[in-house]
Coordinates of C-alpha atoms in Angstrom, one line a residue:
M611 CA 93.0 39.9 144.8
N612 CA 90.5 39.4 147.4
M613 CA 87.2 41.2 146.5
K614 CA 87.5 43.8 149.2
K615 CA 90.7 44.9 147.5
F616 CA 89.2 44.9 144.0
A617 CA 86.0 47.5 144.9
L618 CA 88.0 49.6 146.6
L619 CA 90.1 50.2 144.1
T620 CA 87.3 50.2 141.7
A621 CA 85.6 53.0 143.8
V622 CA 89.3 55.1 144.0
L623 CA 89.8 55.1 140.3
A624 CA 86.1 56.1 139.7
L625 CA 86.2 58.8 142.0
L626 CA 89.7 59.9 140.7
A627 CA 87.9 60.0 137.2
S628 CA 85.4 62.0 138.3
C629 CA 87.5 64.3 140.0
S630 CA 89.8 64.8 136.7
S631 CA 86.8 66.0 134.4
G632 CA 85.3 68.4 137.1
D633 CA 81.5 67.3 135.3
K634 CA 80.7 64.5 138.2
G635 CA 79.6 63.2 134.7
E636 CA 76.8 65.7 134.2
L637 CA 75.6 67.6 130.7
V638 CA 77.9 70.7 131.5
G639 CA 78.9 72.0 128.1
V640 CA 82.3 72.4 126.6
K641 CA 84.9 75.0 128.6
G642 CA 86.3 77.6 126.7
K643 CA 86.5 81.2 126.9
K644 CA 84.0 83.9 128.3
W645 CA 83.2 86.1 125.2
H646 CA 83.0 89.7 125.9
P647 CA 81.3 92.6 124.0
E648 CA 84.0 94.8 122.2
K649 CA 83.0 97.7 120.6
P650 CA 84.7 98.2 117.8
Y651 CA 86.9 102.3 117.7
G652 CA 84.9 104.4 116.0
M653 CA 81.4 102.8 115.2
T654 CA 78.3 102.4 117.4
L655 CA 75.8 100.2 118.9
V656 CA 72.5 100.4 116.6
P657 CA 70.6 97.7 118.8
G658 CA 67.9 95.8 116.9
G659 CA 64.3 96.0 116.6
A660 CA 61.3 96.2 113.9
F661 CA 60.2 99.7 112.2
I662 CA 58.7 100.5 109.1
M663 CA 60.8 100.5 105.9
G664 CA 59.9 102.4 102.9
K665 CA 58.5 106.0 102.1
S666 CA 56.2 106.7 104.7
D667 CA 55.1 110.3 103.0
D668 CA 53.6 110.6 99.3
D669 CA 56.6 109.6 96.7
L670 CA 56.7 112.9 95.3
A671 CA 59.1 111.6 92.8
G672 CA 56.8 109.0 91.5
V673 CA 59.2 106.5 91.5
N674 CA 57.1 103.9 93.9
D675 CA 60.5 101.8 94.4
A676 CA 59.3 102.1 98.3
P677 CA 56.4 100.6 99.5
T678 CA 56.3 100.6 103.0
K679 CA 57.0 97.4 105.2
T680 CA 57.3 96.2 108.8
V681 CA 60.9 94.7 109.1
T682 CA 62.8 93.5 111.9
V683 CA 67.0 93.6 112.1
R684 CA 68.9 92.2 114.8
S685 CA 71.7 94.2 116.5
F686 CA 75.5 95.7 115.2
Y687 CA 77.8 98.1 115.3
M688 CA 78.3 100.8 112.5
D689 CA 80.8 103.7 111.3
E690 CA 79.8 106.7 113.4
T691 CA 81.2 108.5 110.4
E692 CA 81.5 107.9 106.5
I693 CA 85.2 105.6 105.6
T694 CA 87.2 109.2 105.9
N695 CA 89.9 110.0 103.2
S696 CA 92.6 109.2 106.2
E697 CA 91.2 105.2 107.1
Y698 CA 91.1 104.5 103.7
R699 CA 94.6 105.5 103.3
Q700 CA 95.4 103.2 106.2
F701 CA 94.2 100.2 103.5
V702 CA 95.5 101.1 100.4
E703 CA 99.1 102.0 101.7
W704 CA 99.1 98.4 104.1
V705 CA 98.2 96.9 100.4
R706 CA 101.4 98.8 98.9
D707 CA 103.8 98.0 101.8
S708 CA 102.8 94.7 101.6
T709 CA 103.1 94.3 98.0
I710 CA 106.8 95.7 98.1
R711 CA 108.1 93.9 101.1
T712 CA 106.3 90.5 98.5
K713 CA 108.7 91.3 95.7
L714 CA 111.7 92.7 97.4
A715 CA 111.8 88.7 99.7
I716 CA 110.9 86.1 96.3
L717 CA 114.5 88.9 94.5
A718 CA 116.1 87.2 97.9
D719 CA 114.6 84.2 97.7
E720 CA 115.9 83.7 94.1
I721 CA 119.6 85.7 94.4
G722 CA 120.3 83.4 97.6
E723 CA 120.2 86.6 99.9
V724 CA 119.4 86.2 103.6
P725 CA 119.3 88.6 106.7
G726 CA 123.0 90.1 108.0
T727 CA 123.8 91.2 104.6
G728 CA 122.9 94.7 105.1
G729 CA 121.7 94.5 101.4
I730 CA 117.9 93.2 100.1
G731 CA 118.2 89.8 102.4
E732 CA 117.1 91.9 104.9
F733 CA 113.8 91.9 103.5
A734 CA 113.6 87.6 103.1
F735 CA 110.6 86.1 103.8
K736 CA 111.0 84.8 107.6
D737 CA 111.4 81.0 106.9
S738 CA 114.7 81.9 104.8
D739 CA 116.0 81.2 108.2
P740 CA 115.8 77.3 109.7
D741 CA 116.9 78.0 112.8
N742 CA 114.3 80.8 113.8
M743 CA 111.1 77.7 112.0
T744 CA 108.8 76.7 114.1
V745 CA 108.0 72.9 114.0
Y746 CA 104.5 74.1 111.7
E747 CA 106.5 76.4 109.9
K748 CA 109.2 74.1 109.3
Y749 CA 106.5 71.5 108.7
M750 CA 104.2 73.8 106.2
Y751 CA 107.6 75.0 104.2
D752 CA 108.8 71.7 103.7
N753 CA 105.2 70.3 102.5
Y754 CA 103.6 73.6 100.7
S755 CA 106.1 76.1 99.6
G756 CA 106.3 76.1 95.9
L757 CA 102.3 75.9 95.3
G758 CA 99.6 78.2 94.3
P759 CA 100.4 80.7 91.0
T760 CA 103.3 82.2 92.4
G761 CA 104.9 79.2 94.2
Y762 CA 105.3 81.8 97.5
E763 CA 101.4 81.8 98.4
G764 CA 101.8 81.8 102.4
R765 CA 105.1 82.1 103.0
K766 CA 105.6 84.9 106.3
L767 CA 106.6 88.2 105.5
N768 CA 109.4 89.9 107.5
K769 CA 107.7 93.5 108.6
D770 CA 110.1 94.1 111.2
V771 CA 111.7 96.0 109.0
E772 CA 111.1 99.3 107.5
L773 CA 110.6 100.0 104.0
I774 CA 113.0 102.4 102.8
F775 CA 111.5 105.2 100.4
D776 CA 114.3 107.4 100.2
T777 CA 115.7 106.8 97.0
A778 CA 119.1 108.3 98.5
E779 CA 118.8 105.2 101.4
Y780 CA 118.2 102.3 99.3
P781 CA 120.6 99.5 100.4
D782 CA 121.6 97.7 96.7
E783 CA 120.9 97.5 93.3
Y784 CA 118.5 94.7 93.9
Y785 CA 116.4 97.1 96.5
S786 CA 116.3 99.8 93.4
E787 CA 115.1 97.7 91.0
I788 CA 112.6 96.5 92.9
M789 CA 111.4 100.2 93.3
D790 CA 111.8 101.2 90.0
T791 CA 108.8 98.3 89.1
M792 CA 106.4 100.2 91.8
Y793 CA 106.2 103.2 90.0
L794 CA 105.0 104.2 86.2
P795 CA 108.1 104.6 83.8
I796 CA 110.3 107.6 83.9
E797 CA 109.2 108.7 80.3
E798 CA 105.5 109.3 82.3
S799 CA 106.7 111.1 85.0
Y800 CA 106.7 114.8 85.0
N801 CA 108.6 118.0 87.1
G802 CA 110.8 115.7 88.3
Q803 CA 108.1 113.5 90.4
R804 CA 107.8 109.9 90.1
T805 CA 104.2 108.4 91.1
W806 CA 103.1 105.2 92.0
D807 CA 101.5 102.5 89.7
V808 CA 98.7 102.2 91.2
N809 CA 97.5 99.4 88.9
K810 CA 100.3 97.0 90.6
F811 CA 99.0 97.5 94.4
K812 CA 95.4 94.7 94.4
F813 CA 94.2 93.1 97.3
Q814 CA 93.4 89.9 96.6
Y815 CA 91.0 87.8 99.5
T816 CA 89.0 84.7 99.6
Y817 CA 85.6 83.8 100.6
M818 CA 82.5 81.1 100.6
D819 CA 79.9 82.0 99.1
I820 CA 77.1 80.5 102.0
E821 CA 74.5 81.6 99.9
K822 CA 75.5 79.4 96.7
A823 CA 76.7 76.7 99.0
A824 CA 72.9 76.6 100.7
K825 CA 71.1 76.6 97.3
N826 CA 73.1 73.9 95.9
R827 CA 74.0 71.1 98.3
N828 CA 75.6 69.1 95.8
L829 CA 78.8 71.6 95.4
S830 CA 81.9 70.5 96.9
R831 CA 83.8 73.0 98.8
K832 CA 85.6 74.4 96.5
D833 CA 83.2 75.3 94.1
V834 CA 82.4 77.6 96.2
I835 CA 85.4 79.2 97.3
I836 CA 85.3 82.5 95.7
T837 CA 88.4 84.8 95.3
E838 CA 88.3 88.4 94.3
E839 CA 91.4 90.6 93.4
V840 CA 90.4 94.1 93.3
K841 CA 92.6 97.4 92.7
V842 CA 92.7 99.1 96.1
Y843 CA 93.6 103.2 95.0
P844 CA 90.4 105.4 94.5
D845 CA 89.7 106.2 90.8
T846 CA 90.5 110.1 91.3
T847 CA 89.8 111.4 87.6
A848 CA 85.6 111.0 88.9
W849 CA 86.6 114.6 89.9
I850 CA 87.0 115.2 86.6
R851 CA 84.6 112.8 84.8
D852 CA 81.6 113.5 86.6
F853 CA 81.2 117.1 85.9
A854 CA 81.8 118.6 82.4
Y855 CA 83.3 121.7 81.4
S856 CA 84.2 122.2 85.0
Y857 CA 87.1 123.0 87.1
N858 CA 88.0 120.3 89.5
E859 CA 91.7 119.5 88.8
P860 CA 91.9 121.1 92.4
M861 CA 89.6 118.0 93.7
H862 CA 91.2 115.7 91.4
N863 CA 94.9 116.7 92.8
D864 CA 94.6 116.7 96.1
Y865 CA 91.1 115.6 97.8
F866 CA 92.3 112.4 98.4
W867 CA 96.5 112.5 99.3
H868 CA 96.7 115.9 100.8
D869 CA 96.0 115.6 104.8
A870 CA 93.5 118.3 104.3
Y871 CA 91.3 116.5 103.6
G872 CA 92.1 113.4 106.0
E873 CA 89.4 113.6 107.4
Y874 CA 87.3 113.8 104.3
P875 CA 84.9 111.0 103.2
V876 CA 86.6 109.2 101.0
V877 CA 84.9 108.6 97.4
G878 CA 85.7 107.5 94.0
V879 CA 85.7 103.9 95.3
S880 CA 83.6 101.3 94.2
W881 CA 81.2 99.0 95.4
E882 CA 83.8 96.2 94.7
Q883 CA 86.6 98.4 96.6
A884 CA 84.4 98.9 100.0
K885 CA 83.5 95.3 99.6
A886 CA 87.6 94.6 99.6
F887 CA 87.9 97.0 102.4
C888 CA 85.7 95.6 104.8
E889 CA 87.4 92.0 104.1
W890 CA 90.9 94.1 104.8
R891 CA 89.5 95.2 108.0
T892 CA 88.3 92.2 109.0
L893 CA 91.5 90.7 108.2
Y894 CA 93.6 93.6 110.0
K895 CA 91.8 93.0 113.0
N896 CA 92.4 89.2 113.5
A897 CA 95.8 89.4 112.7
Y898 CA 96.4 91.7 116.1
Q899 CA 94.2 89.2 117.8
K900 CA 95.5 86.5 117.4
E901 CA 99.3 88.2 118.1
R902 CA 97.7 88.2 121.8
K903 CA 96.1 85.3 121.3
G904 CA 92.4 86.8 121.9
Q905 CA 89.7 85.2 119.8
F906 CA 88.5 86.0 116.2
V907 CA 85.8 88.9 115.5
N908 CA 83.4 88.4 113.2
K909 CA 83.8 90.2 109.5
F910 CA 83.8 94.2 108.6
R911 CA 80.7 94.2 106.4
L912 CA 78.6 96.9 104.2
P913 CA 74.9 97.4 105.6
S914 CA 71.9 95.3 103.6
E915 CA 69.6 98.1 102.5
A916 CA 67.5 97.4 105.5
E917 CA 70.3 98.2 108.2
W918 CA 71.7 101.7 106.6
E919 CA 67.5 102.4 106.5
Y920 CA 66.6 101.6 110.2
A921 CA 70.5 102.8 111.2
A922 CA 69.5 106.1 109.6
R923 CA 65.7 106.2 111.4
G924 CA 67.8 106.1 114.1
G925 CA 65.0 105.3 116.1
L926 CA 62.4 107.4 114.8
Q927 CA 59.6 106.2 113.4
G928 CA 57.9 107.1 110.0
A929 CA 60.7 110.4 110.0
T930 CA 61.3 112.1 106.7
Y931 CA 65.4 112.6 107.1
P932 CA 67.7 111.1 109.6
W933 CA 66.4 114.1 111.9
G934 CA 62.9 114.0 112.1
G935 CA 61.4 116.3 110.1
P936 CA 60.0 117.6 107.6
Y937 CA 62.7 120.7 106.7
A938 CA 65.9 120.0 105.9
K939 CA 66.4 123.7 108.5
N940 CA 66.3 124.0 112.0
D941 CA 64.4 126.2 114.2
R942 CA 67.1 128.3 113.7
G943 CA 67.0 128.9 109.6
C944 CA 70.9 126.1 109.4
F945 CA 70.9 123.3 106.9
L946 CA 71.0 119.9 109.4
A947 CA 72.9 118.7 105.6
N948 CA 75.4 119.2 102.8
F949 CA 73.6 118.7 99.8
K950 CA 71.8 121.2 97.3
P951 CA 69.2 123.3 98.8
L952 CA 67.9 126.8 97.2
R953 CA 67.2 125.5 93.3
G954 CA 71.2 124.8 93.5
D955 CA 72.9 127.1 95.5
Y956 CA 75.7 124.7 96.4
A957 CA 77.4 126.6 99.2
A958 CA 74.0 127.8 100.8
D959 CA 74.6 125.0 103.2
Q960 CA 78.6 126.3 104.1
A961 CA 80.1 123.5 101.7
L962 CA 80.5 123.7 98.0
Y963 CA 81.8 120.4 97.9
T964 CA 81.9 117.4 100.7
V965 CA 82.3 118.8 104.3
E966 CA 84.3 116.3 107.6
A967 CA 82.7 114.0 108.1
D968 CA 82.0 114.2 111.8
S969 CA 80.2 117.7 110.2
Y970 CA 76.5 118.3 111.0
E971 CA 74.7 117.0 114.9
P972 CA 74.1 113.6 114.3
N973 CA 70.9 111.4 114.9
D974 CA 69.6 109.9 117.9
F975 CA 72.1 106.5 117.2
N976 CA 74.7 108.4 117.3
L977 CA 75.6 108.5 113.5
Y978 CA 76.9 111.4 111.4
N979 CA 75.8 112.2 108.0
M980 CA 73.3 109.9 107.2
A981 CA 72.0 112.2 105.2
G982 CA 73.9 114.2 102.7
N983 CA 77.7 114.9 102.6
V984 CA 78.2 111.5 100.3
S985 CA 75.8 108.7 99.0
E986 CA 76.4 105.4 100.5
W987 CA 77.2 102.0 99.1
V988 CA 74.8 99.1 100.7
H989 CA 75.5 95.1 100.0
A990 CA 72.3 95.3 97.8
S991 CA 71.2 95.2 94.5
Y992 CA 68.6 97.9 93.0
D993 CA 65.1 95.8 92.1
P994 CA 62.6 98.5 92.1
S995 CA 60.3 95.8 93.2
S996 CA 62.3 93.9 96.3
Y997 CA 60.5 94.9 98.8
E998 CA 57.7 93.5 97.7
Y999 CA 59.1 90.0 98.1
V1000 CA 61.9 90.1 100.4
S1001 CA 61.7 88.8 104.1
T1002 CA 60.5 90.5 106.8
I1003 CA 63.6 89.4 109.0
N1004 CA 67.0 91.1 108.2
P1005 CA 65.9 91.5 104.6
S1006 CA 68.8 91.6 102.1
V1007 CA 68.7 91.0 98.2
N1008 CA 72.3 90.9 96.3
D1009 CA 72.0 89.1 92.9
V1010 CA 75.4 89.0 92.0
K1011 CA 74.1 89.0 88.9
N1012 CA 72.7 92.3 89.0
Q1013 CA 75.7 94.9 88.7
R1014 CA 73.2 97.9 90.0
K1015 CA 74.0 98.3 93.4
V1016 CA 72.4 100.3 95.9
V1017 CA 73.2 103.4 97.6
R1018 CA 71.6 105.3 100.3
G1019 CA 71.4 109.0 101.9
G1020 CA 72.2 111.0 99.1
S1021 CA 75.3 113.8 98.7
W1022 CA 76.1 116.9 98.2
K1023 CA 75.2 117.0 94.8
D1024 CA 72.0 115.9 95.4
V1025 CA 68.4 117.7 95.9
A1026 CA 66.7 117.2 99.2
Y1027 CA 64.7 114.5 98.1
F1028 CA 67.7 111.8 98.0
L1029 CA 68.6 112.5 101.5
Q1030 CA 65.3 111.2 102.8
V1031 CA 65.6 108.1 104.8
S1032 CA 63.4 105.8 102.3
S1033 CA 64.8 107.0 99.4
R1034 CA 66.7 104.2 96.5
D1035 CA 69.3 105.0 93.7
Y1036 CA 71.4 103.0 92.4
E1037 CA 74.8 103.2 90.6
Y1038 CA 76.8 100.3 88.9
A1039 CA 79.7 98.0 90.5
D1040 CA 82.8 98.3 89.2
S1041 CA 82.1 102.4 89.1
A1042 CA 83.4 105.3 90.9
R1043 CA 81.8 108.5 92.2
S1044 CA 82.7 112.0 93.4
Y1045 CA 79.7 111.5 95.7
I1046 CA 79.5 108.3 96.5
G1047 CA 80.9 106.6 99.8
F1048 CA 80.4 104.1 102.1
R1049 CA 80.3 103.1 106.1
T1050 CA 80.6 99.1 107.9
I1051 CA 79.0 97.2 109.8
Q1052 CA 79.7 94.5 111.8
D1053 CA 77.3 91.9 113.2
Y1054 CA 76.9 92.2 117.5
M1055 CA 77.1 88.7 118.5
G1056 CA 73.9 87.8 120.4
T1057 CA 70.4 88.8 119.7
E1058 CA 69.6 90.4 123.7
V1059 CA 70.0 94.1 122.9
T1060 CA 66.7 95.4 120.7
A1061 CA 65.7 98.7 120.9
N1062 CA 61.9 98.4 121.2
A1063 CA 62.2 95.3 123.9
A1064 CA 61.6 97.7 126.6
T1065 CA 58.1 98.1 125.4
N1066 CA 56.9 94.6 125.1

């Protein structure tokens, strides 16, 4: 080959190489999908900004656990209302149905039943039919089946077939056997009605303890992977236990279960259960995103104490309540929240217990009942001196060794002092109360949305 032909060939190859990449040899970054923020259903965007956190008025109770401090929080989405009974039931029923499907699939696998027989085999694992497995599913089955505590971790459940709850329609004795184990024993039932054994329904999730990993870089990854297992049903006996010598049986019997209370805030949920709900909500949304080949969303979580107070203030600086204050009534004499007014006249605000989660007027961030109705769990451990040492940027204190978890906002059984946006209280992480609920938040991906940017 002469030099002219060689030079021509080299030029052509160089041209083809530059055309194939499209970047002309420049640093243009990795090509990827554009991110378009999607406001989660039922949430509102709280723009980040700075505010004065803590008691702006005299601390009449003399607790002195909330001195003023200027802090800054980033933007986030927050549930407009407290999580309702209906929304929490979606979580409970998902866990219940997944538990039942898993047990049905395991038994079908053990006795060799497969789809097409009309019995329990219809609920067999999806990988029970090798002809319907992808190459990846077959690889995972061949290399990882049999691992884990039960030997069935990671196998796909068949959710295309509806579960059968009518005993008259059970397909075979194996199905009946599994369903029987999900209820309390017959000797513990009454009035001819069997009840779910709520201790059987647990949600298991895994997460990485990033704080632990950051503090000790010598730890291996497996040392900071934490697995939690939480019973999901709320403790309805809280209605009885919280109030001695009080007839609250109707609330115990109906509040969580009856559709009449579907839009009321869920209570009887511990801090641990609220945290598990956040993990499930993230899992549930991302399962949908994966199905439609969309990008995964970042996790839902409980708000930090600073985020909760910032959101409760609704952009008002130095306010006593979410609506401003200093009074708990408007100019027409109507109460602005559900609490314990007038020396204990619970009915004065038109509510004896809780009210629907979107009752009363929202604050300026369009958030309902940030004061009153039910107190709300936040992702923080209670330390009366924490305001003295926390960071001024997205401050957060959650000590895993401190099981006293902060609740904010006051409830239907509290006096007005606890409705103040700066008031702090706590309950133990494993406790469930008839006056504590929660709402979730999700970080906004980006930093350009700020409440006070225009004034800077």
